Coordinates of C-alpha atoms in Angstrom, one line a residue:
M255 CA 95.5 151.8 105.0
T256 CA 96.5 148.7 102.9
I257 CA 99.9 147.6 102.0
S258 CA 101.0 148.4 98.4
T259 CA 104.1 145.9 98.3
W260 CA 104.8 142.7 99.9
E261 CA 107.7 144.1 101.5
Q262 CA 105.6 146.3 103.6
C263 CA 104.1 143.3 105.4
F264 CA 104.8 143.3 109.1
T265 CA 106.8 146.3 109.0
E266 CA 105.3 147.6 112.4
P267 CA 107.2 150.0 114.6
E268 CA 110.0 148.5 116.8
K269 CA 108.0 149.6 120.0
Q270 CA 105.2 147.1 119.0
R271 CA 107.8 144.4 118.4
E272 CA 109.4 144.9 121.8
E273 CA 106.0 144.6 123.6
G274 CA 105.6 141.2 122.2
A275 CA 103.4 141.8 118.8
G276 CA 106.0 139.5 117.3
A277 CA 109.3 137.6 117.8
C278 CA 112.5 139.3 116.8
T279 CA 114.7 137.7 114.1
D280 CA 117.8 137.6 116.6
D281 CA 118.4 133.9 117.2
K282 CA 119.3 134.6 120.8
S283 CA 115.7 136.0 121.3
V284 CA 114.1 132.8 119.7
S285 CA 114.7 130.5 122.8
T286 CA 111.1 129.1 123.2
L287 CA 108.9 127.2 120.7
A288 CA 106.0 129.8 121.1
R289 CA 108.5 132.7 120.0
L290 CA 109.8 130.5 117.2
K291 CA 106.2 130.0 116.0
K292 CA 105.5 133.8 116.0
F293 CA 108.7 134.5 114.0
L294 CA 108.0 131.5 111.6
D295 CA 104.4 132.9 111.1
R296 CA 105.6 136.3 109.9
V297 CA 108.1 135.0 107.8
H298 CA 106.2 132.3 106.1
I299 CA 103.1 134.6 105.6
K300 CA 105.3 137.4 104.1
Y301 CA 107.4 135.3 102.0
C302 CA 105.2 132.3 101.0
L303 CA 101.7 133.8 100.9
V304 CA 101.9 137.5 100.7
R305 CA 104.9 137.7 98.2
P306 CA 103.4 135.4 95.6
F307 CA 100.1 137.3 95.8
F308 CA 101.8 140.5 94.8
E309 CA 104.1 138.8 92.2
Q310 CA 101.6 136.8 90.3
H311 CA 98.5 138.5 88.8
S312 CA 96.2 135.6 89.0
Y313 CA 97.2 134.3 92.4
P314 CA 94.6 131.7 93.4
L315 CA 93.0 132.9 96.5
V316 CA 91.5 130.4 99.0
D317 CA 87.7 130.3 99.2
P318 CA 86.8 130.6 103.0
R319 CA 84.6 127.5 102.6
E320 CA 87.7 125.5 101.8
L321 CA 88.8 126.0 105.4
L322 CA 85.8 124.5 106.8
P323 CA 85.9 120.7 107.6
S324 CA 85.3 118.4 106.0
F325 CA 88.1 119.1 103.6
E326 CA 87.7 118.6 99.9
A327 CA 90.4 117.1 97.5
D328 CA 92.4 119.7 95.6
L329 CA 91.2 120.8 92.5
F330 CA 94.5 122.0 90.8
E331 CA 98.2 122.0 91.5
Y332 CA 100.1 125.3 91.2
P333 CA 103.7 124.4 90.6
D334 CA 104.9 127.9 90.5
L335 CA 103.6 128.7 94.1
P336 CA 105.8 127.9 97.1
G337 CA 105.6 124.6 98.9
F338 CA 107.8 123.4 101.9
S339 CA 107.6 121.2 105.0
M340 CA 109.7 121.8 108.3
V341 CA 110.0 120.5 111.8
A342 CA 111.3 122.2 114.8
F343 CA 112.2 120.5 118.1
D344 CA 112.3 122.1 121.5
R345 CA 115.6 120.4 122.4
Q346 CA 118.9 119.5 121.0
L347 CA 119.4 117.0 118.2
S348 CA 120.9 113.6 118.7
Y349 CA 121.7 113.0 115.1
F350 CA 122.2 109.0 115.1
N351 CA 119.0 108.6 117.4
E352 CA 116.6 110.8 115.4
M353 CA 113.8 108.7 113.9
F354 CA 114.1 110.5 110.5
Q355 CA 116.7 111.2 107.9
F356 CA 118.1 114.7 107.2
D357 CA 121.3 116.3 106.3
L358 CA 122.7 118.0 109.4
L359 CA 124.0 121.6 109.6
H360 CA 126.3 122.7 112.4
S361 CA 126.0 125.9 114.5
P362 CA 129.3 127.4 115.7
A363 CA 127.6 127.5 119.1
D364 CA 127.6 123.8 119.2
E365 CA 131.5 123.6 118.9
N366 CA 133.4 123.8 122.3
D367 CA 136.4 125.4 120.7
F368 CA 134.4 128.3 119.2
I369 CA 135.2 131.7 120.5
K370 CA 132.2 134.1 120.3
G371 CA 132.8 137.4 118.4
Q372 CA 136.0 136.2 116.7
T373 CA 136.6 134.8 113.1
C374 CA 138.7 131.8 113.2
P375 CA 139.6 128.7 111.2
L376 CA 136.9 126.7 113.0
E377 CA 134.1 129.0 112.1
L378 CA 135.5 129.1 108.5
A379 CA 135.4 125.3 108.4
I380 CA 131.9 125.0 109.8
H381 CA 130.6 127.5 107.3
K382 CA 132.3 125.7 104.3
K383 CA 130.7 122.4 105.5
N384 CA 127.2 123.9 105.8
V385 CA 127.6 125.3 102.3
Q386 CA 128.7 122.1 100.8
V387 CA 125.6 120.3 102.4
F388 CA 123.3 122.9 100.7
L389 CA 125.0 122.5 97.4
N390 CA 124.7 118.7 97.4
R391 CA 120.9 119.1 97.5
L392 CA 120.2 122.2 95.7
P393 CA 119.6 122.0 91.9
K394 CA 122.7 122.9 90.1
K395 CA 121.4 125.9 88.2
F396 CA 121.1 127.7 91.5
H397 CA 124.6 127.0 92.8
D398 CA 126.2 130.3 91.7
D399 CA 123.5 132.4 93.1
F400 CA 123.8 130.4 96.4
K401 CA 127.5 130.7 96.6
K402 CA 127.1 134.6 96.2
F403 CA 124.4 134.6 98.9
S404 CA 126.1 132.4 101.4
N405 CA 129.6 134.4 101.4
E406 CA 130.5 134.8 105.1
K407 CA 126.9 134.1 106.2
D408 CA 126.1 131.8 109.1
L409 CA 123.3 129.7 107.4
T410 CA 122.1 128.4 110.8
N411 CA 121.5 131.8 112.2
L412 CA 117.7 132.6 112.0
E413 CA 118.6 136.2 110.9
N414 CA 119.3 134.7 107.5
Y415 CA 116.2 132.4 107.4
S416 CA 113.9 134.6 105.4
A417 CA 116.5 135.3 102.7
L418 CA 117.4 131.6 102.7
L419 CA 113.9 130.7 101.9
D420 CA 114.5 131.6 98.3
F421 CA 116.6 128.6 98.0
L422 CA 114.8 126.4 100.4
L423 CA 111.5 126.7 98.3
K424 CA 113.5 125.2 95.3
M425 CA 114.6 122.2 97.3
D426 CA 112.9 118.9 97.9
R427 CA 111.8 117.5 101.1
G428 CA 111.7 119.3 104.5
H429 CA 114.0 121.4 106.7
V430 CA 114.7 121.3 110.3
M431 CA 115.2 123.6 113.3
A432 CA 116.3 122.7 116.8
L433 CA 118.0 124.3 120.0
D434 CA 121.7 124.6 120.1
A435 CA 124.1 124.3 122.9
E436 CA 123.1 127.9 124.2
Y437 CA 119.5 126.8 124.1
S438 CA 118.5 129.1 121.2
F439 CA 116.8 127.9 118.0
Y440 CA 119.0 127.6 114.9
F441 CA 118.5 126.3 111.4
S442 CA 119.8 122.7 111.9
G443 CA 119.0 120.6 108.8
I444 CA 117.7 120.2 105.3
F445 CA 116.5 117.4 103.0
A446 CA 114.5 116.0 105.9
S447 CA 112.1 112.9 105.1
F448 CA 109.3 112.6 107.3
P449 CA 108.3 109.0 108.1
S450 CA 104.4 108.5 107.6
D451 CA 103.9 104.6 108.0
I452 CA 100.4 105.3 107.0
D453 CA 99.5 101.7 106.3
A454 CA 100.4 100.7 110.0
E455 CA 98.6 103.9 111.4
L456 CA 95.5 103.4 109.3
K457 CA 95.0 99.8 110.3
R458 CA 95.7 100.5 114.1
F459 CA 93.3 103.4 114.0
G460 CA 90.5 101.4 112.3
L461 CA 90.9 98.5 114.7
R462 CA 90.7 101.0 117.8
I463 CA 87.6 102.3 116.6
H464 CA 86.1 99.0 115.7
K465 CA 85.8 99.8 111.9
F466 CA 88.2 97.0 111.0
D467 CA 88.2 93.4 112.1
A468 CA 91.6 91.6 112.2
D469 CA 92.1 89.5 109.0
N470 CA 88.6 90.4 107.7
N471 CA 89.2 91.7 104.3
R472 CA 85.6 92.5 103.4
V473 CA 85.2 94.8 106.4
Y474 CA 88.5 96.3 105.7
E475 CA 87.5 97.0 101.9
Q476 CA 83.9 98.3 103.1
N477 CA 85.4 100.9 105.7
R478 CA 88.8 101.8 104.5
D479 CA 87.9 105.0 102.9
F480 CA 85.9 106.0 105.7
V481 CA 88.7 105.4 108.3
Y482 CA 91.4 107.1 106.0
Q483 CA 89.4 110.1 105.5
F484 CA 88.5 110.5 109.3
L485 CA 92.2 109.8 110.2
M486 CA 93.5 112.5 107.7
E487 CA 90.8 115.0 108.7
L488 CA 92.0 114.8 112.3
Y489 CA 95.2 116.4 111.1
G490 CA 93.4 119.0 108.8
F491 CA 93.7 117.3 105.3
P492 CA 91.6 115.2 102.9
V493 CA 93.4 112.2 101.5
V494 CA 96.2 114.0 99.6
S495 CA 99.7 114.4 98.6
E496 CA 102.7 112.6 100.2
R497 CA 104.3 115.8 101.6
R498 CA 101.1 116.8 103.6
T499 CA 100.3 113.1 104.6
S500 CA 103.7 112.5 105.8
A501 CA 103.8 115.8 107.7
A502 CA 100.4 114.7 109.4
M503 CA 101.4 111.2 110.3
F504 CA 105.0 112.5 111.8
A505 CA 103.1 115.0 113.8
R506 CA 100.8 112.2 115.1
R507 CA 103.9 110.0 115.9
L508 CA 105.9 112.7 117.8
Y509 CA 102.8 113.6 119.7
K510 CA 102.3 110.0 121.0
M511 CA 106.1 110.0 122.0
G512 CA 105.5 113.1 124.1
E513 CA 107.9 115.3 122.0
T514 CA 107.7 119.1 122.2
F515 CA 107.6 120.0 118.5
L516 CA 106.3 122.2 115.6
I517 CA 105.6 120.7 112.3
R518 CA 104.5 123.1 109.3
V519 CA 103.7 122.2 105.8
L520 CA 102.5 124.5 102.9
G521 CA 101.0 122.6 99.8
Q522 CA 101.3 124.0 96.4
S523 CA 97.7 123.0 95.7
D524 CA 95.9 124.0 98.8
R525 CA 97.9 127.4 99.3
T526 CA 97.5 127.0 103.0
I527 CA 100.1 126.9 105.8
T528 CA 99.2 124.1 108.2
T529 CA 100.9 123.9 111.6
Y530 CA 100.9 121.1 114.3
Y531 CA 102.2 121.5 117.8
P532 CA 101.3 120.4 121.3
H533 CA 98.8 122.5 123.3
P534 CA 97.5 122.2 127.0
G535 CA 94.0 122.4 125.6
N536 CA 94.6 119.2 123.4
K537 CA 94.6 115.9 125.2
Y538 CA 94.8 113.4 122.4
Y539 CA 96.0 115.1 119.3
P540 CA 98.3 118.0 118.4
R541 CA 96.8 121.3 117.8
V542 CA 96.0 122.1 114.1
E543 CA 96.1 125.7 112.6
K544 CA 95.9 126.8 109.1
I545 CA 96.8 130.2 107.5
A546 CA 95.7 131.3 104.0
L547 CA 95.0 134.4 101.9
V548 CA 91.2 134.5 101.6
N549 CA 88.7 136.6 99.8
V550 CA 85.7 138.0 101.9
S551 CA 82.4 137.8 100.2
K552 CA 81.1 141.1 98.7
Q553 CA 77.8 140.5 100.5
R554 CA 79.4 141.0 103.8
K555 CA 79.4 144.6 103.7
E556 CA 79.6 145.3 107.6
I557 CA 82.6 143.0 107.9
I558 CA 84.3 144.5 104.9
R559 CA 83.9 148.0 106.2
F560 CA 85.4 147.1 109.5
L561 CA 88.3 145.3 107.9
Q562 CA 89.0 148.2 105.5
D563 CA 88.7 150.9 108.4
N564 CA 91.0 149.0 110.5
G565 CA 93.7 148.2 107.9
F566 CA 93.2 144.4 107.7
M567 CA 92.7 144.3 103.9
I568 CA 96.0 143.4 101.9
H569 CA 94.0 144.2 98.7
P570 CA 91.1 146.6 98.8
H571 CA 89.4 145.5 95.5
K572 CA 89.9 141.9 95.8
K573 CA 88.9 142.0 99.5
V574 CA 91.8 139.9 100.5
I575 CA 92.7 139.1 104.2
I576 CA 95.3 137.0 106.1
L577 CA 93.1 134.5 108.0
K578 CA 94.3 132.1 110.6
I579 CA 91.9 129.2 111.7
T580 CA 92.4 126.9 114.9
Y581 CA 90.7 123.6 114.9
T582 CA 89.6 121.2 117.6
Q583 CA 89.4 117.5 117.1
H584 CA 86.7 115.1 118.1
K585 CA 87.0 111.5 119.1
Y586 CA 85.4 109.1 117.0
G587 CA 82.0 107.9 118.4
K588 CA 80.0 105.2 116.5
N589 CA 76.5 106.4 117.7
N590 CA 77.1 110.1 116.9
V591 CA 74.8 111.3 114.2
R592 CA 77.6 113.3 112.5
E593 CA 79.7 110.2 112.6
D594 CA 82.3 111.4 110.2
R595 CA 83.0 114.6 112.1
A596 CA 86.5 114.5 113.1
L597 CA 87.4 118.2 113.2
S598 CA 85.6 121.5 113.8
V599 CA 86.7 125.2 114.0
L600 CA 87.8 126.5 117.4
K601 CA 89.0 130.1 116.7
Q602 CA 89.3 132.6 113.6
E603 CA 91.8 135.3 113.6
V604 CA 92.3 138.0 111.2
I605 CA 95.9 138.9 111.0
H606 CA 96.9 142.6 110.4
P607 CA 99.2 142.9 107.4
W608 CA 101.3 145.9 109.1
T609 CA 101.5 144.8 112.7
G610 CA 100.9 141.0 112.9
M611 CA 98.1 141.7 115.5
C612 CA 95.0 139.5 115.3
C613 CA 91.3 140.3 115.4
T614 CA 89.3 137.3 116.8
S615 CA 85.8 138.9 116.8
L616 CA 84.9 138.2 113.2
N617 CA 83.2 135.2 111.8
I618 CA 84.7 134.9 108.3
I619 CA 84.0 131.2 107.4
K620 CA 81.2 129.9 109.6
D621 CA 78.4 132.0 108.1
T622 CA 74.9 130.5 107.4
Y623 CA 73.9 133.5 105.5
S624 CA 76.6 133.0 102.9
M625 CA 75.6 129.5 102.8
T626 CA 72.1 130.4 102.1
L627 CA 73.1 132.8 99.3
Q628 CA 75.4 130.3 97.8
L629 CA 72.6 127.5 97.8
N630 CA 70.2 130.2 96.3
D631 CA 72.7 131.0 93.5
I632 CA 73.1 127.2 92.7
V633 CA 69.6 126.4 92.4
R634 CA 69.1 129.5 90.3
G635 CA 72.0 128.6 88.0
E636 CA 73.8 131.8 89.1
F637 CA 76.6 130.3 91.0
K638 CA 80.3 131.1 89.9
G639 CA 82.9 128.7 91.1
K640 CA 84.3 125.2 90.6
I641 CA 83.6 122.2 92.5
K642 CA 84.8 118.5 92.3
Y643 CA 82.0 116.0 91.8
K644 CA 82.6 112.5 93.3
K645 CA 86.5 113.2 93.6
H646 CA 87.1 113.1 89.8
E647 CA 85.0 115.3 87.8
I648 CA 85.4 119.2 87.8
I649 CA 82.2 121.1 87.3
E650 CA 82.7 124.9 86.5
N651 CA 79.4 126.3 86.3
T652 CA 75.6 125.8 87.0
D653 CA 74.4 126.7 83.6
T654 CA 72.6 123.4 83.1
H655 CA 70.4 121.3 85.3
T656 CA 73.1 118.4 85.1
N657 CA 75.6 120.9 86.5
R658 CA 73.1 122.1 89.1
L659 CA 72.3 118.8 90.5
K660 CA 76.1 117.9 90.7
F661 CA 76.9 121.2 92.3
L662 CA 74.1 120.4 94.7
H663 CA 75.3 116.8 95.3
S664 CA 78.8 118.2 96.3
W665 CA 77.5 121.2 98.2
L666 CA 75.2 118.9 100.3
S667 CA 78.0 116.4 100.8
K668 CA 80.4 119.2 101.9
H669 CA 78.0 120.9 104.3
Q670 CA 76.0 117.8 105.5
R671 CA 77.4 117.9 109.0
R672 CA 76.7 121.7 109.4
I673 CA 73.2 121.4 108.0
I674 CA 72.4 118.6 110.4
G675 CA 73.7 120.7 113.4
Y676 CA 72.8 124.4 112.5
S677 CA 69.7 126.3 113.7
D678 CA 66.2 125.6 112.6
E679 CA 65.9 128.9 110.9
F680 CA 68.9 128.1 108.7
Y681 CA 67.6 124.6 108.0
I682 CA 64.1 125.8 107.2
N683 CA 65.4 128.4 104.6
A684 CA 67.7 125.9 103.2
S685 CA 64.8 123.3 102.9
K686 CA 62.6 125.8 101.1
L687 CA 65.4 126.5 98.4
L688 CA 66.1 123.0 97.8
E689 CA 62.5 121.8 97.6
H690 CA 61.2 124.7 95.4
Y691 CA 63.9 123.7 92.9
L692 CA 63.7 119.7 93.3
L693 CA 59.9 119.8 93.4
D694 CA 59.3 122.3 90.7
E695 CA 57.0 120.8 88.1
A696 CA 58.5 123.0 85.2
H697 CA 61.8 121.0 85.6
A698 CA 60.1 117.4 85.9
S699 CA 60.8 116.3 82.5
E700 CA 64.5 117.3 82.6
F701 CA 64.8 115.7 86.0
N702 CA 63.2 112.5 84.7
E703 CA 66.1 112.3 82.0
L704 CA 68.6 112.8 85.0
R705 CA 66.8 110.2 87.1
D706 CA 70.1 108.8 88.8
L707 CA 71.5 112.0 89.5
Y708 CA 68.3 113.6 90.7
Q709 CA 67.8 110.4 93.0
E710 CA 71.4 110.8 94.4
V711 CA 70.7 114.5 95.4
W712 CA 67.4 113.4 97.2
A713 CA 69.2 110.6 98.9
I714 CA 71.6 113.1 100.6
Y715 CA 68.9 115.5 101.4
S716 CA 66.7 112.7 102.9
Y717 CA 69.7 111.7 105.0
I718 CA 70.1 115.2 106.3
Q719 CA 66.2 115.4 107.1
Q720 CA 66.3 112.3 109.1
A721 CA 69.7 112.8 110.7
R722 CA 68.4 116.3 112.2
K723 CA 65.5 114.3 114.0
I724 CA 67.9 111.7 115.3
Q725 CA 70.4 114.5 116.4
Q726 CA 67.6 115.5 118.8
L727 CA 67.7 112.0 120.4
E728 CA 71.4 112.3 120.5
D729 CA 71.2 115.7 122.5
L730 CA 68.6 114.3 124.8
S731 CA 70.7 111.3 125.8
N732 CA 73.1 114.0 126.9
R733 CA 70.3 115.7 128.9
L734 CA 70.2 118.6 126.5
F735 CA 67.3 120.0 124.6
Q736 CA 67.3 123.1 122.3
G737 CA 70.9 123.8 123.7
K738 CA 69.8 123.9 127.2
R739 CA 70.4 121.5 130.2
I740 CA 67.3 119.7 131.2
S741 CA 66.1 117.4 134.0
Y742 CA 65.9 113.5 133.9
C743 CA 62.2 113.8 133.8
E744 CA 62.1 116.3 130.9
M745 CA 64.6 114.2 129.2
L746 CA 62.5 111.1 129.3
E747 CA 59.3 113.0 128.3
H748 CA 60.8 114.5 125.3
M749 CA 62.4 111.2 124.3
I750 CA 59.3 109.6 124.5
E751 CA 57.4 112.2 122.5
I752 CA 59.9 112.1 119.5
M753 CA 60.3 108.3 119.5
S754 CA 56.4 107.9 119.4
T755 CA 56.3 110.1 116.2
L756 CA 59.3 108.3 114.9
K757 CA 58.1 104.9 115.1
F758 CA 55.4 105.5 112.4
E759 CA 58.2 106.9 109.9
I760 CA 61.1 104.7 111.0
V761 CA 60.7 102.1 108.2
R762 CA 61.7 104.8 105.7
Y763 CA 64.7 105.8 107.5
F764 CA 68.4 104.8 106.7
D765 CA 69.3 101.9 108.8
P766 CA 72.4 103.4 110.3
L767 CA 70.2 106.1 111.7
V768 CA 67.8 103.7 113.1
I769 CA 70.6 101.9 114.9
K770 CA 71.9 105.1 116.2
A771 CA 68.2 105.9 117.6
I772 CA 68.1 102.6 119.4
A773 CA 71.6 103.2 120.9
F774 CA 70.6 106.5 122.3
G775 CA 67.5 105.2 123.9
D776 CA 69.6 102.3 125.4
D777 CA 72.1 104.8 126.7
I778 CA 69.3 106.4 128.9
I779 CA 67.6 103.0 130.0
N780 CA 71.1 101.7 130.9
S781 CA 72.1 104.9 132.8
R782 CA 73.6 103.8 136.1
Y783 CA 72.3 107.0 137.9
I784 CA 68.7 106.4 136.7
Q785 CA 69.0 102.6 137.5
S786 CA 70.1 103.2 141.0
K787 CA 68.3 106.1 142.0
Y788 CA 64.7 105.4 140.6
I789 CA 64.6 101.7 139.2
T790 CA 66.2 99.5 141.7
P791 CA 64.8 101.1 145.0
K792 CA 61.4 99.6 146.1
E793 CA 58.4 101.5 145.0
D794 CA 57.2 102.7 148.2
T795 CA 60.6 104.3 149.0
L796 CA 60.2 106.6 145.9
T797 CA 59.0 110.3 146.1
P798 CA 56.2 111.3 143.6
Y799 CA 59.0 112.6 141.3
G800 CA 60.7 109.3 141.5
L801 CA 57.6 107.5 140.6
S802 CA 57.0 109.6 137.5
I803 CA 60.6 108.8 136.4
R804 CA 59.9 105.2 136.8
K805 CA 56.7 105.4 134.8
L806 CA 58.3 107.3 131.9
Y807 CA 61.1 104.8 132.1
G808 CA 58.8 101.9 131.6
R809 CA 57.2 103.7 128.5
L810 CA 60.6 104.4 126.9
V811 CA 61.5 100.7 127.4
A812 CA 58.4 99.6 125.6
L813 CA 59.0 102.2 122.9
L814 CA 62.4 100.9 122.3
D815 CA 61.2 97.3 122.1
E816 CA 58.9 98.5 119.3
F817 CA 61.6 100.2 117.6
K818 CA 63.7 97.0 117.7
A819 CA 60.8 94.8 116.4
I820 CA 60.0 97.2 113.5
R821 CA 63.6 97.4 112.6
K822 CA 64.1 93.5 112.7
S823 CA 60.8 92.9 110.8
H824 CA 62.0 95.5 108.1
V825 CA 65.4 94.0 107.7
D826 CA 64.0 90.5 107.6
K827 CA 61.5 91.4 104.7
S828 CA 64.3 93.4 102.7
G829 CA 66.7 90.7 103.2
S830 CA 69.5 93.2 104.4
A831 CA 69.5 96.6 106.2
K832 CA 68.5 99.5 103.9

């Protein structure tokens, strides 16, 4: 059974609520950040996602692939959709000592002279002051409606938060929640400006990962885009609007300071609620979550049947669900083949529109079958959708070879990291589709006229082909082969076998990949365990197994020397690295 109006969203029986399916809206029960988050999840999904979907005939649903890193720049802005930012602190506020600017609201519970349960002049004075704070920031045309709404209401009580959203969504900047004197969360501020300090953060981060050199303008210019994109992706965004950038950087700052907090932002272009909060499973960065309304591909019939049978659909014909994605961050490693991978999907949850309960057993966005179908539609000229080519040109169809090549360029760029890491079966199928199109003699004359664009697509595809082979070396340097843990002897044997083949092809490889291949080999020969166990001891003290390790080690050292000599010769001849 699907919901027919937005008001029905999360109207589950009271019993389920008491059992912990969701947080109550009574401010006294919202005394922990976890319960506040459950409460906010329900309110924001219902009023900022589901309500606009039912009220706007052409609500722009999020394509599931938009929730897969790396994230693409927004195609459009939707000014009629809700947008907001907020921060919640698991502590009481110290107005003067806070590191950001906002207009403070007062809770009656914070006043020592307030007598609970009685209407007194103090309560009226607090209410009047809070109303005036709102009127000072709310556009004048909404003043009369707000005065009617706020009559005798405690604006700081979370019971009134969902109704207050009608006005908050019409205001600039963020809002604030914190604990009152009775250690319950209350609505504590509006018109918050989150400090981002993006310039200092960007430069500190670039220096730390050795992509920048102090006072080196050339290196800064060369690597700035990479560092900027990597830093923002750690927090779930491409390089985007000030609202989302400042929320991400404020979360970074609070996390470094050891604060217990929750930051949430909804962009009018991405239509996605993004949340940051500390989590025990995250050591270096706050956890990142995204919630959006997405449409499930019609080809995924079994999943659609399950979702419909269990009431997860909020619209049966458009195949719309509420999807929450939790991500995990990756520290930068200069020798990683997927060097730009800052974020990956940790968990997917489909949220039930009636009860708020979550289903974690479905794979909605990480789907190689759907990716293969997409690629097939692109090369056949049958893909329906929009992409942004090279960050500035919007391509709306694949009717011409020009558009198909631009689609392929964007599609390969978007999914490059996944194609490098996915299974051999997926890669073989994808390669067949690509090469059948790119090498089709029937298209040769048209591709010749589009030579530059055609070569751009081949360059990305060639990089992916080469990177998959180098990825094997990266896995071996961690003693992994085809997903299984292997012995040191097996590691050396596989490494020698792959590198013996690669040395005849290495001159055609992109130089950054050659550098990584050499680095993986160096990691193995410099292994302290191998050195102390098999290389340093005298030969007559080694077992037959140890002698075989030493022999393989010597062959690998010789191969690496050949690799380095081939690369040096190639660089010297070309005058610079490829």
